[in-house]
CSV table of C-alpha atoms in Angstrom, one decimal:
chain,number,residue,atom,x,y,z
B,376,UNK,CA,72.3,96.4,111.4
B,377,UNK,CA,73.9,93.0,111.6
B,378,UNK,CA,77.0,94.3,113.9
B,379,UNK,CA,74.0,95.6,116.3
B,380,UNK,CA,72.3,92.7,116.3
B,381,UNK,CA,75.3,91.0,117.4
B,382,UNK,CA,76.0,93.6,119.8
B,383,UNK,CA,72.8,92.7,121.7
B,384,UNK,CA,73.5,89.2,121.9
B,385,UNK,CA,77.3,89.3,122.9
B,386,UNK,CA,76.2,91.8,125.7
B,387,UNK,CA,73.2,89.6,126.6
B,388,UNK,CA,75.2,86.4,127.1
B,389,UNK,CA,78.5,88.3,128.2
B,390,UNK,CA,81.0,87.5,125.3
B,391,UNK,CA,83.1,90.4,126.1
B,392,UNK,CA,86.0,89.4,123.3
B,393,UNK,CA,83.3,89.4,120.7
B,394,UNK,CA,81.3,92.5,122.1
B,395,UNK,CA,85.2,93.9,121.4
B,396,UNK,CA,85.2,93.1,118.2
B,397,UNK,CA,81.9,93.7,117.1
B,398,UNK,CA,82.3,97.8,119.0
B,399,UNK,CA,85.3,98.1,116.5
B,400,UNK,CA,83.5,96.6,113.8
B,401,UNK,CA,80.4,99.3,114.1
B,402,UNK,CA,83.4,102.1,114.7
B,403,UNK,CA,84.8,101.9,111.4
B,404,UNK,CA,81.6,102.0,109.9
B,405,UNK,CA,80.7,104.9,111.8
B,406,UNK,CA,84.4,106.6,110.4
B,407,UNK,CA,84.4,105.2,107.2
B,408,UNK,CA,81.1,107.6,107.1
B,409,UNK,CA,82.6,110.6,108.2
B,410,UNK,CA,80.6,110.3,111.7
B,411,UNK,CA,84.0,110.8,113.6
B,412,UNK,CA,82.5,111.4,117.3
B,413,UNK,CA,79.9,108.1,117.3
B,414,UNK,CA,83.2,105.9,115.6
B,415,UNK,CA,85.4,107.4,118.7
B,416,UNK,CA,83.0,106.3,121.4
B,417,UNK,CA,82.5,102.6,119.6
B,418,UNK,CA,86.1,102.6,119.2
B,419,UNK,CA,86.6,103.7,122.7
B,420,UNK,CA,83.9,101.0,124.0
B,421,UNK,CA,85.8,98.5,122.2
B,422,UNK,CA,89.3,99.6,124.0
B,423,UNK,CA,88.0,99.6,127.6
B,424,UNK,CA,86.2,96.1,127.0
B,425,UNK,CA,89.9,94.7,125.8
B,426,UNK,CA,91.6,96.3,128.8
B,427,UNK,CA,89.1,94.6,130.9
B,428,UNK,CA,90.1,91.3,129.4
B,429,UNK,CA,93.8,92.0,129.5
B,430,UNK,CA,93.9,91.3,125.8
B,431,UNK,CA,97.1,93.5,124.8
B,432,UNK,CA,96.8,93.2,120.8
B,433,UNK,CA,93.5,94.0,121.1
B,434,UNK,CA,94.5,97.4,123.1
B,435,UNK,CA,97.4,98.2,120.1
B,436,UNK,CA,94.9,97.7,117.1
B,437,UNK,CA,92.1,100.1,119.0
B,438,UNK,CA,94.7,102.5,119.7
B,439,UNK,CA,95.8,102.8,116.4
B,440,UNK,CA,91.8,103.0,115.1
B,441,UNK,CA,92.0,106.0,118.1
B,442,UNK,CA,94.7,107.9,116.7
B,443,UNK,CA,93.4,107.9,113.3
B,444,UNK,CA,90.2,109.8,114.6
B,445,UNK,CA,92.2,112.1,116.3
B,446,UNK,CA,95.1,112.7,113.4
B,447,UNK,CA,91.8,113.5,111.5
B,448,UNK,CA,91.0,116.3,113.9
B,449,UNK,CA,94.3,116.9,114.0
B,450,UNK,CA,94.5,116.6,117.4
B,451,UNK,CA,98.1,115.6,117.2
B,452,UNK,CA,99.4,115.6,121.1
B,453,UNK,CA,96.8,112.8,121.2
B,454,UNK,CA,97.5,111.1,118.0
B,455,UNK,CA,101.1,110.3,119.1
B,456,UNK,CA,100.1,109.5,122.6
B,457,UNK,CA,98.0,105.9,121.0
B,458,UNK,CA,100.2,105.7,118.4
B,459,UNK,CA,103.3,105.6,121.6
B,460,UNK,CA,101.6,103.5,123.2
B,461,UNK,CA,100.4,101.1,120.8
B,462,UNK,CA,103.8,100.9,119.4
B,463,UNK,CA,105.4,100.0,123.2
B,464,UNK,CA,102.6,97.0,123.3
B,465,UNK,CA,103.2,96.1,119.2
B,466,UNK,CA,107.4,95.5,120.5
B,467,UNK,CA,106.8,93.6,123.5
B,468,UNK,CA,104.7,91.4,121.4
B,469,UNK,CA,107.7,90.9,118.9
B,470,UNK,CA,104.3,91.8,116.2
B,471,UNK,CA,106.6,93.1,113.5
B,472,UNK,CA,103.6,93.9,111.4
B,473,UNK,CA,102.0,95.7,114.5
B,474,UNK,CA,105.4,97.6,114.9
B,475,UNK,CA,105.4,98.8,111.4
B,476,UNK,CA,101.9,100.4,111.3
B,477,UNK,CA,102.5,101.9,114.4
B,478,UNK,CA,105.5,103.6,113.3
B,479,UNK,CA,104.3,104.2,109.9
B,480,UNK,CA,101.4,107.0,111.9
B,481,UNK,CA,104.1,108.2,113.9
B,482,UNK,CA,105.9,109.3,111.4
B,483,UNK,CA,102.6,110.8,109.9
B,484,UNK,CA,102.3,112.9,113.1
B,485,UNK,CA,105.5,113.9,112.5
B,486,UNK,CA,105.5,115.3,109.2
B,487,UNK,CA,102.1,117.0,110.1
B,488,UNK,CA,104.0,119.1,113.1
B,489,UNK,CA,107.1,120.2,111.4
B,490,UNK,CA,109.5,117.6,112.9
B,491,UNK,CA,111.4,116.0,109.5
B,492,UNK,CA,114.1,114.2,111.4
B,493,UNK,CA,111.5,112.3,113.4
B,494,UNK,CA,108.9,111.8,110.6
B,495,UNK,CA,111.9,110.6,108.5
B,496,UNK,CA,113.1,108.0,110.9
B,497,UNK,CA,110.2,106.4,111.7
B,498,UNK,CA,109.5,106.2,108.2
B,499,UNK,CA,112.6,104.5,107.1
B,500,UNK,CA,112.3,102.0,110.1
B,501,UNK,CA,108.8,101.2,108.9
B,502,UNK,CA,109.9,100.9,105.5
B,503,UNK,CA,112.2,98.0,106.9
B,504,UNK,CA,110.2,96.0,108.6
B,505,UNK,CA,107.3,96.0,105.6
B,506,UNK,CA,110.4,94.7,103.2
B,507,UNK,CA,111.8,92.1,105.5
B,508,UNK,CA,108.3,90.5,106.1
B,509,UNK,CA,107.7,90.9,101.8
B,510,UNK,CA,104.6,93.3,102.7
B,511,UNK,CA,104.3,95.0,99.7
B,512,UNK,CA,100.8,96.6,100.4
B,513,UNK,CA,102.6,98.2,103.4
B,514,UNK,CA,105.7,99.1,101.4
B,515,UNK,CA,103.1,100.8,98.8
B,516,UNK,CA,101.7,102.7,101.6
B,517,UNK,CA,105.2,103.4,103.0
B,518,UNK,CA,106.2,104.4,99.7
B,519,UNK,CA,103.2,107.1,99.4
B,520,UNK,CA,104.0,108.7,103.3
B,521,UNK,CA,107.6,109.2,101.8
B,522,UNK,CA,106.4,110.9,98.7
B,523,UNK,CA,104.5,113.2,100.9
B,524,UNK,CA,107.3,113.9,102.7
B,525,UNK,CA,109.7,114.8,100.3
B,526,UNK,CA,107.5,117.4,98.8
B,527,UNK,CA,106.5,119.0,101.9
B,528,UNK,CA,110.3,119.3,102.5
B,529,UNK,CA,110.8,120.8,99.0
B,530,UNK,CA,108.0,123.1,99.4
B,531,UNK,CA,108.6,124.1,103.1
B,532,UNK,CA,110.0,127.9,102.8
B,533,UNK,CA,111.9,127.5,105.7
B,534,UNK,CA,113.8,124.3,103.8
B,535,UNK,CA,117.4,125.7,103.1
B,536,UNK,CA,118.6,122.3,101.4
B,537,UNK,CA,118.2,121.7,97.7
B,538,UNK,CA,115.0,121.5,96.8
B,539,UNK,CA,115.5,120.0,93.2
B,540,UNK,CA,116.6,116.5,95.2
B,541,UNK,CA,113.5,116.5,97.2
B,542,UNK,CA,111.1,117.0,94.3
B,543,UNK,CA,112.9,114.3,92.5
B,544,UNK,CA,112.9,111.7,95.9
B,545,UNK,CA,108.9,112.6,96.0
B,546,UNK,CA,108.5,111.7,92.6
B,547,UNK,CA,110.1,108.9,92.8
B,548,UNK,CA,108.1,107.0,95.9
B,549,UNK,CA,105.4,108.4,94.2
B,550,UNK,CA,105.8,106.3,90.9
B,551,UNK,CA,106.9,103.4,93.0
B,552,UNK,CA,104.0,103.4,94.9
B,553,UNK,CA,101.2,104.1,91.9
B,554,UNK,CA,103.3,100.9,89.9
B,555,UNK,CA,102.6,98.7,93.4
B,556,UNK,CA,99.5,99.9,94.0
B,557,UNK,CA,98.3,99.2,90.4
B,558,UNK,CA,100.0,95.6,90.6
B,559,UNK,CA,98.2,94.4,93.7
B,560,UNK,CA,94.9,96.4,92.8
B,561,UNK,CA,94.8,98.5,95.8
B,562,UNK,CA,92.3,101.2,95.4
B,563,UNK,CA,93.2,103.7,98.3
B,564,UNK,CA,96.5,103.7,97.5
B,565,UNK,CA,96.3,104.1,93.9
B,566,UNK,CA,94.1,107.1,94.5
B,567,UNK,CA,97.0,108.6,97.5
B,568,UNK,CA,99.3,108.3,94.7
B,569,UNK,CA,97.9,110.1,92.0
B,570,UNK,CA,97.2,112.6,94.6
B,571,UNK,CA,100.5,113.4,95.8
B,572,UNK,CA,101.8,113.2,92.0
B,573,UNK,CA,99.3,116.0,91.0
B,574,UNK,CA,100.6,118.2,93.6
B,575,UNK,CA,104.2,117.3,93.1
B,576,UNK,CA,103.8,117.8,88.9
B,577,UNK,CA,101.5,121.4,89.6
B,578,UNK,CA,104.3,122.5,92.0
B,579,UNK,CA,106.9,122.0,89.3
B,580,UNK,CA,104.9,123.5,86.8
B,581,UNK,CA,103.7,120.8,85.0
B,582,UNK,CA,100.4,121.4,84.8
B,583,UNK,CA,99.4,119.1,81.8
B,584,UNK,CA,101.2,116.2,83.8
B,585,UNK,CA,99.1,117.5,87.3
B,586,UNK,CA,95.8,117.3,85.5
B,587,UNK,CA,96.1,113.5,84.1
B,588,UNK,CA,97.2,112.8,87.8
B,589,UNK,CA,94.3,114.5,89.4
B,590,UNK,CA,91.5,113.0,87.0
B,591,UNK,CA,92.7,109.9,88.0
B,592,UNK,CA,92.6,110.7,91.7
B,593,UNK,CA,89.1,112.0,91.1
B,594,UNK,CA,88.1,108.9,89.7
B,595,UNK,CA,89.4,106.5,92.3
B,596,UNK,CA,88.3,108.9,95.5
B,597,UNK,CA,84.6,108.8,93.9
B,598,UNK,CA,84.6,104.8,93.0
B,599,UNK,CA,85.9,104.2,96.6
């Protein structure tokens, strides 16, 4: 209600960097709802009023908010096409920060289409940048993609390598990440990591272990 109302003035007295932001603004609201098409065309909006204005930055973050609509549909060709793209912008900017989201989704695109080596790579070099700038909510985060990861590459039929090593890598990003999470108080994080760590402990067979794990991811999915 209040983003609208804001809307109506920005548009009425032309602030086109704040009708930007506030286009974004009613976009996340829109995903964070589960109303995927209406937070595409606010998020869309949003991009062709910062192209107008030449504001690159602006362009990176919306493409980023873009790709995560269409990694939810799994719409992947388009996916890596923002996340390219905003990456290219994030490096000419020198934005390490930008740089490491950007390639953080990459290599979530990825591991969703069967490409390891990729997925693995841009992993690692987002892992890099997050530790040299002390991030540790994007290390967490980092931490959590590389859990995921490892266990699809353990449980991947096709994998011919040994899958004891891969189990134990995923459970091991996947502690680091649950003891980060829990240390800065990061919600979303704490709930991917008792996620992945019920999967990992049910594939293994330890279905006591899987259960704590999934209670807990059932409690922070419903308080978030």
């Amino acid at each position: 209600d209040y983003f609208g109302k804001g809307l109506k003035i920005q548009e009425e007295i032309k602030d086109e960097r704040g009708l930007a932001l506030s286009l974004n603004n009613i976009g996340l609201i829109y995903k964070n709802q589960g109303d995927a098409t209406k937070a595409l065309d606010y998020f869309t909006r949003s991009l062709k009023t910062w192209e107008k204005i030449g504001y690159q930055q602006g362009i990176a973050y919306l493409l980023n908010n873009i790709g995560l609509i269409y990694s939810d549909r799994k719409d992947f060709a388009a996916a890596l096409n923002c996340y390219t793209r905003s990456l290219k912008i994030q490096e000419e900017a020198g934005d390490k920060r930008g740089v490491a989201y950007a390639l953080n989704h990459l290599g979530t695109i990825y591991n969703n289409t069967n490409e390891p080596e990729k997925a693995f790579g841009y992993f690692k070099r987002s892992l890099k940048l997050y530790k040299e700038m002390g991030d540790k909510g994007g290390v967490t985060n980092t931490f959590n993609k590389l859990s995921s990861f490892y266990f699809k590459t353990a449980t991947d039929p096709e994998n011919k390598t040994a899958k004891k090593n891969n189990y134990d890598l995923a459970i091991s990003y996947a502690d680091s990440a649950l003891a980060f999470a829990r240390e800065l108080g990061l919600p979303a994080q704490i709930r991917d990591s008792e996620k992945i760590s019920a999967k990992i402990d049910s594939a293994q067979g330890n279905y006591k272990g899987a259960f704590e794990h999934f209670k807990q991811f059932i409690i922070y999915r419903d308080s978030l």
